[in-house]
Amino acid sequence: MQKHRIIVLGAGYTGAGAAGRLARRLRGDDVSLTLVNAEPDFVERVRMHQLAAGQDLRPRPLTEMFAGTGVALRIARVTGVDADRRTVTVTAPHAATATTEATEATEATEATEELEYDTLVYALGSGWNGQDVPGVAEHAHEIAGRAGALRLRERLAALGAGEQVLVVGGGLTGVEAATEIAETRPDLSVALAARGGLGDWLSPKAVRHLRAVLDGLGITVYEETDVAAVAADHVTTADGTVLPAAVTVWTTGFAVHPIARATTLQLADTGQIVVDDTMRSLSHPDVYVIGDAARATGPGDKPLRMSCASGVPAAWQAADAIAARLTGGKLPKASVRYFNQCVSLGRREGLIQYVTADDRAVRAALTGRFAAVYKELVCKGAAWGVAHPTLGLPTRRRPVVAHRPAPSAQPSGPVPATETSAA
């Protein structure tokens, strides 16, 4: 019997976690499991502000993380998904040798290949969102991925004392970027522009602490400030105010990978793929979607926001649902919910905001050094969870049962989720 072919697209927190969990749920004799990723290393996206600020991160080669698991790695870019034909098109570097009479030269070319699947796990995630603001693409920097963080790192290293860095976006990513840069480079003039009030989603205690930390780091805060255009050395706000900026860092949100829009998968107006409670596509039941690419609902029927807090438990949900449907087991009944938001404010300060199940702040919050240690443990735990997708529990590989669907189930309990600032 031919093996059931499972392809996972993307090896971020969600894709890598789902691939590892599937490998520990299903027998290798019954399934072939392929993980496709554009980079050879696992990228700790929640640490991109640290990388941009000049800190060195521990390399995490995917070959080491998945050694002995049975997961086949394909280092390639995903260039297309045909959900009706059940195929994925990938492009990978390919060395081609060109010989002339005078010399021999090896040229780097790209080889395109079409992969067939029986079950697809779509975890291509998101990138930065310029929101069509003039000048952002040409002049602003982003930290939504490793390449952007490294470019910003190089630019910041070239700045002299007193030069101005403006972080646009007052959300978790913007706050973390501004505080990290200010702490690492106290010689720079760092500012933060927030469309609303600073920390307006936080509890009063958390806002007071956030303001105190930013003030202590010398960060200028522009509240109720909507940036309408970006130039090489300044930004212009909606009311015409010009704010100087030798470097502009744009952190106003994320946009999903554009490949989904070219498919026949059912999409939301955000470009996300609409899924059910088991993270399965509503239009194509052989496709599961996790992470920022999924339009899923949580408590109160609110859409889950793009974050590690949403993506990681959703990846567990999808992997367990796939395994259940293939082996005739019980579908997972837990639903994704929130418990807290963890924010690093440099290396010495932090903020843990406790929230309701549907992500609304409550009065309780942790602050200071203890919160910084807590956040660091969350980041380390997220990376550990990718390499240990069953969280240290015994591995139980079950045989695939052909034509034996699992019973349907509705979520009825929480899947723990901890916010780590970025998806």
XYZ file of C-alpha atoms in Angstrom:
423
model
C 0.000 0.000 0.000
C 1.292 3.447 -0.893
C 2.245 5.599 2.051
C 0.002 8.506 2.959
C 1.920 11.608 1.840
C 1.922 14.523 4.295
C 3.648 17.761 3.309
C 4.187 20.602 5.785
C 4.941 24.020 4.298
C 7.015 26.251 6.560
C 9.269 25.396 9.499
C 8.482 28.175 11.909
C 7.084 27.522 15.374
C 3.855 26.114 13.965
C 5.056 24.154 10.929
C 8.080 22.622 12.644
C 6.013 21.829 15.717
C 3.283 20.150 13.682
C 5.772 18.105 11.650
C 7.502 16.804 14.756
C 4.228 16.020 16.477
C 2.958 14.096 13.437
C 6.196 12.117 13.320
C 5.551 11.039 16.892
C 1.905 10.210 16.286
C 2.096 8.179 13.055
C 4.097 5.140 11.963
C 6.796 5.744 9.382
C 5.746 2.583 7.567
C 2.372 4.168 6.852
C 3.169 7.810 6.100
C 5.835 9.873 4.374
C 6.323 13.214 6.093
C 8.073 16.078 4.272
C 8.853 19.481 5.769
C 9.545 22.252 3.236
C 11.315 25.435 4.339
C 13.205 28.178 2.558
C 15.984 28.368 5.169
C 18.114 25.552 6.610
C 17.786 26.876 10.166
C 14.866 27.261 12.553
C 14.341 30.984 13.119
C 13.260 32.172 16.574
C 10.990 34.878 15.263
C 10.146 36.145 18.729
C 13.798 37.185 19.081
C 14.185 39.218 15.886
C 14.339 42.479 17.838
C 17.330 41.068 19.707
C 19.048 40.072 16.469
C 18.428 43.515 14.974
C 19.837 45.226 18.067
C 23.155 43.405 17.599
C 22.823 40.315 19.755
C 23.928 36.927 18.450
C 21.405 34.101 18.533
C 22.162 30.415 18.856
C 21.943 28.688 15.453
C 19.339 25.909 15.269
C 19.885 23.777 12.132
C 16.720 21.943 11.118
C 18.775 18.860 10.245
C 19.809 18.573 13.886
C 16.341 19.297 15.242
C 14.726 16.585 13.117
C 17.531 14.015 13.118
C 16.116 10.553 13.665
C 12.467 11.651 13.574
C 11.623 10.353 10.111
C 10.804 13.859 8.854
C 12.310 14.489 5.416
C 13.584 18.065 5.031
C 13.369 19.949 1.742
C 15.160 23.298 1.680
C 13.201 25.141 -0.984
C 10.873 28.079 -1.549
C 7.195 27.363 -2.001
C 6.087 29.083 -5.206
C 2.604 27.652 -5.670
C -0.146 25.467 -4.217
C -2.778 23.741 -6.332
C -5.344 22.637 -3.785
C -7.547 20.975 -6.414
C -4.772 18.820 -7.884
C -3.132 18.311 -4.482
C 0.263 19.566 -5.594
C 2.835 22.024 -4.295
C 5.406 23.737 -6.501
C 8.802 24.397 -4.912
C 11.973 26.040 -6.168
C 15.389 25.179 -4.796
C 18.972 26.196 -5.632
C 20.568 23.862 -8.131
C 24.202 23.868 -9.245
C 24.560 23.726 -13.022
C 27.950 23.485 -14.702
C 28.518 25.527 -17.849
C 31.637 24.715 -19.905
C 33.259 26.970 -22.525
C 36.404 26.470 -24.575
C 38.360 28.806 -22.334
C 37.105 27.984 -18.882
C 34.728 25.961 -16.782
C 32.309 27.776 -14.495
C 29.631 26.641 -12.082
C 26.517 28.786 -12.168
C 23.827 28.832 -9.533
C 20.421 28.129 -11.025
C 17.067 27.191 -9.586
C 15.279 23.916 -10.078
C 11.485 23.784 -9.905
C 9.671 20.658 -8.780
C 6.073 19.655 -8.197
C 5.301 17.631 -5.063
C 2.118 15.607 -4.616
C 0.376 15.274 -1.280
C -2.520 13.484 0.340
C -2.602 15.837 3.333
C -1.155 19.340 3.322
C -0.263 21.420 6.378
C -0.008 25.052 5.295
C 2.175 27.054 7.712
C 3.764 29.731 5.537
C 3.019 32.409 8.103
C 3.241 36.136 7.498
C 5.582 38.986 6.729
C 5.594 42.664 7.482
C 2.674 44.846 6.481
C 3.527 48.179 4.897
C -0.180 49.054 4.774
C 0.403 50.792 1.420
C 1.941 53.792 3.174
C 4.104 55.758 0.701
C 7.832 55.262 1.218
C 7.631 52.289 3.562
C 8.887 49.729 1.041
C 11.722 52.008 -0.088
C 12.918 53.492 3.184
C 11.662 51.571 6.235
C 13.174 48.523 7.923
C 11.282 45.503 9.271
C 11.927 42.735 11.770
C 9.233 40.265 10.733
C 11.916 37.837 9.563
C 15.604 37.057 9.854
C 16.662 38.763 6.618
C 14.991 42.026 7.595
C 16.414 41.896 11.113
C 19.921 41.414 9.743
C 19.552 44.366 7.371
C 18.403 46.545 10.257
C 21.269 45.259 12.392
C 23.761 46.371 9.746
C 22.113 49.782 9.385
C 22.033 50.405 13.130
C 25.701 49.462 13.422
C 26.543 52.216 10.936
C 24.776 54.953 12.936
C 26.756 57.453 14.956
C 26.034 58.854 18.396
C 22.934 61.016 18.577
C 21.359 59.796 15.347
C 17.649 59.141 15.455
C 15.791 55.831 15.228
C 12.012 55.937 14.941
C 9.968 52.787 15.594
C 6.498 53.034 14.048
C 3.883 50.868 15.754
C 2.908 50.794 19.409
C 2.041 47.089 19.644
C 4.086 44.293 21.183
C 6.640 44.161 18.373
C 7.174 47.920 18.316
C 7.579 48.199 22.079
C 10.061 45.329 22.155
C 12.063 46.761 19.248
C 12.260 50.261 20.701
C 13.328 49.136 24.177
C 15.859 46.610 22.858
C 17.515 49.170 20.589
C 17.524 51.864 23.267
C 19.058 49.570 25.864
C 21.688 48.172 23.499
C 22.555 51.535 21.935
C 22.114 54.248 24.588
C 24.085 56.600 22.335
C 21.206 56.738 19.842
C 18.053 58.846 20.064
C 15.163 56.377 19.984
C 11.502 57.287 19.511
C 8.263 55.314 19.277
C 5.209 56.427 17.283
C 1.908 54.810 18.330
C -1.346 55.274 16.430
C -3.281 55.113 19.718
C -2.281 55.634 23.313
C 0.837 53.884 24.580
C -0.128 50.421 25.814
C -3.834 51.202 25.470
C -4.596 47.462 25.450
C -2.905 46.938 28.841
C -4.066 47.244 32.435
C -3.337 50.508 34.313
C -0.531 48.861 36.299
C 1.115 47.569 33.129
C 0.823 50.958 31.395
C 2.484 52.718 34.335
C 5.374 50.267 34.234
C 5.706 50.532 30.454
C 5.868 54.331 30.622
C 8.440 54.203 33.428
C 10.716 51.827 31.500
C 10.519 53.806 28.258
C 11.195 57.029 30.157
C 14.171 55.434 31.913
C 15.615 54.386 28.567
C 15.193 57.880 27.180
C 12.675 56.857 24.521
C 10.511 59.651 23.124
C 6.900 58.544 22.658
C 4.531 60.067 20.103
C 0.996 58.973 20.949
C -2.102 59.282 18.748
C 0.317 59.598 15.833
C -0.547 58.190 12.422
C 2.453 58.043 10.074
C 1.310 58.872 6.531
C 4.612 58.781 4.606
C 8.211 57.666 5.088
C 11.294 59.304 3.567
C 14.993 58.506 3.848
C 15.574 60.815 6.822
C 12.126 61.539 8.264
C 8.478 60.550 8.418
C 5.426 62.705 7.918
C 2.356 62.222 10.073
C -1.267 62.533 9.004
C -1.453 66.084 10.385
C 1.664 67.149 8.476
C 4.154 66.959 11.328
C 7.660 65.948 10.280
C 9.539 63.604 12.634
C 13.272 63.109 12.001
C 14.488 59.545 11.527
C 17.843 58.383 10.245
C 16.316 54.896 10.483
C 12.611 54.059 10.460
C 11.547 50.648 11.814
C 8.039 49.653 10.660
C 6.156 47.325 13.055
C 2.483 48.084 12.432
C 1.318 44.502 11.974
C 1.679 41.459 9.757
C 0.380 40.433 6.344
C -0.133 36.782 5.402
C 1.966 35.087 2.741
C 0.481 35.970 -0.683
C 0.507 32.425 -2.085
C -2.895 31.624 -0.571
C -4.600 34.272 -2.713
C -3.558 32.422 -5.855
C -5.276 29.211 -4.736
C -8.893 28.029 -4.738
C -8.881 27.741 -0.945
C -11.624 29.666 0.839
C -10.160 32.894 2.202
C -11.204 35.603 4.611
C -10.897 39.245 3.597
C -7.531 39.301 5.383
C -6.118 36.758 2.933
C -6.082 34.097 5.644
C -7.416 30.607 4.898
C -10.688 29.878 6.707
C -10.540 26.771 8.905
C -12.738 24.813 11.301
C -12.057 23.950 14.944
C -9.492 21.308 13.960
C -7.653 23.794 11.697
C -8.922 22.078 8.553
C -9.795 24.171 5.500
C -13.526 24.652 5.046
C -13.226 24.302 1.284
C -10.539 21.596 1.001
C -10.650 18.993 3.800
C -7.226 17.593 2.905
C -5.602 20.941 3.756
C -4.859 22.067 7.320
C -3.745 25.615 8.050
C -1.889 26.793 11.147
C -0.203 29.932 12.387
C -0.706 33.391 10.941
C -2.090 31.988 7.674
C -5.195 30.554 9.373
C -8.459 32.371 9.969
C -9.598 30.558 13.087
C -11.905 31.624 15.886
C -11.331 31.381 19.605
C -13.374 32.178 22.713
C -16.245 34.550 22.052
C -16.054 33.703 18.348
C -13.256 36.247 18.016
C -10.645 35.619 15.306
C -7.354 34.432 16.751
C -4.724 37.088 16.251
C -1.441 36.518 14.486
C 0.876 35.416 17.274
C 2.923 32.565 18.646
C 0.327 32.272 21.393
C -2.312 31.343 18.826
C -0.134 29.401 16.424
C 1.585 26.876 18.682
C -1.539 25.345 20.268
C -3.242 25.456 16.854
C -0.350 23.412 15.455
C -0.863 20.782 18.160
C -4.578 20.823 17.386
C -4.008 20.245 13.669
C -1.392 17.523 14.113
C -3.546 15.610 16.577
C -6.603 15.966 14.323
C -4.703 14.657 11.299
C -3.402 11.710 13.304
C -6.881 10.982 14.669
C -8.524 11.020 11.266
C -5.863 8.777 9.760
C -5.810 6.264 12.602
C -9.485 6.245 13.575
C -8.821 7.888 16.921
C -10.659 10.599 18.809
C -10.479 14.152 17.561
C -8.975 16.709 19.960
C -11.622 18.573 21.946
C -9.596 21.466 23.334
C -9.858 24.984 21.917
C -7.222 27.689 21.749
C -7.439 30.334 24.474
C -5.160 32.998 25.916
C -3.664 33.365 29.381
C -1.144 36.199 29.193
C 0.921 38.467 26.989
C 4.665 38.414 27.583
C 6.644 41.508 26.601
C 10.393 41.983 26.879
C 11.516 45.546 27.578
C 15.201 45.054 26.911
C 17.174 42.340 28.674
C 16.607 43.586 32.234
C 12.927 44.560 32.258
C 9.740 42.806 31.239
C 5.976 42.864 31.437
C 3.533 39.974 31.828
C -0.048 41.065 31.252
C -2.648 38.514 32.290
C -5.671 38.338 30.009
C -9.078 36.711 29.671
C -9.618 33.686 27.443
C -10.474 36.024 24.551
C -7.334 38.151 25.106
C -8.643 41.152 27.074
C -6.388 42.552 29.776
C -7.269 42.047 33.424
C -5.896 44.040 36.371
C -3.145 41.557 37.253
C 0.313 42.011 35.722
C 3.901 41.093 36.562
C 6.625 43.667 36.007
C 10.349 44.176 36.393
C 13.208 41.721 36.461
C 11.040 38.732 37.314
C 8.883 39.430 34.259
C 12.001 39.604 32.081
C 13.115 36.180 33.322
C 9.591 34.825 32.783
C 9.576 36.075 29.185
C 13.004 34.559 28.528
C 11.809 31.196 29.820
C 8.782 31.426 27.516
C 11.050 32.065 24.508
C 13.304 29.160 25.419
C 10.291 26.965 26.048
C 8.833 27.768 22.638
C 12.046 26.697 20.906
C 12.295 23.595 23.108
C 8.721 22.712 22.200
C 9.594 22.618 18.498
C 12.287 20.023 19.149
C 10.033 18.181 21.636
C 6.577 18.475 20.056
C 4.909 16.013 22.429
C 6.240 18.039 25.392
C 8.236 15.144 26.749
C 5.259 12.784 26.909
C 5.672 9.221 25.614
C 5.696 8.837 21.849
C 2.705 6.839 20.577
C 2.917 6.004 16.883
C -0.304 4.480 15.593
C -0.979 2.688 12.305
C -2.989 4.375 9.598
C -6.437 2.836 9.147
C -7.718 3.223 5.599
C -11.290 4.492 5.095
C -12.005 4.748 8.803
C -12.948 8.347 9.602
C -12.647 9.634 13.131
C -15.811 10.786 14.906
C -16.457 14.513 14.790
C -16.140 16.575 17.926
C -16.542 20.167 19.009
C -13.907 21.912 21.146
C -14.832 22.090 24.805
C -11.711 22.991 26.759
C -8.673 25.256 26.725
C -5.349 24.681 24.997
C -2.757 26.658 27.017
C -1.343 29.579 25.072
C 1.338 31.996 26.192
C 2.046 35.192 24.271
C 5.620 35.620 23.075
C 5.112 38.901 21.210
C 5.269 37.859 17.561
C 4.153 35.107 15.351
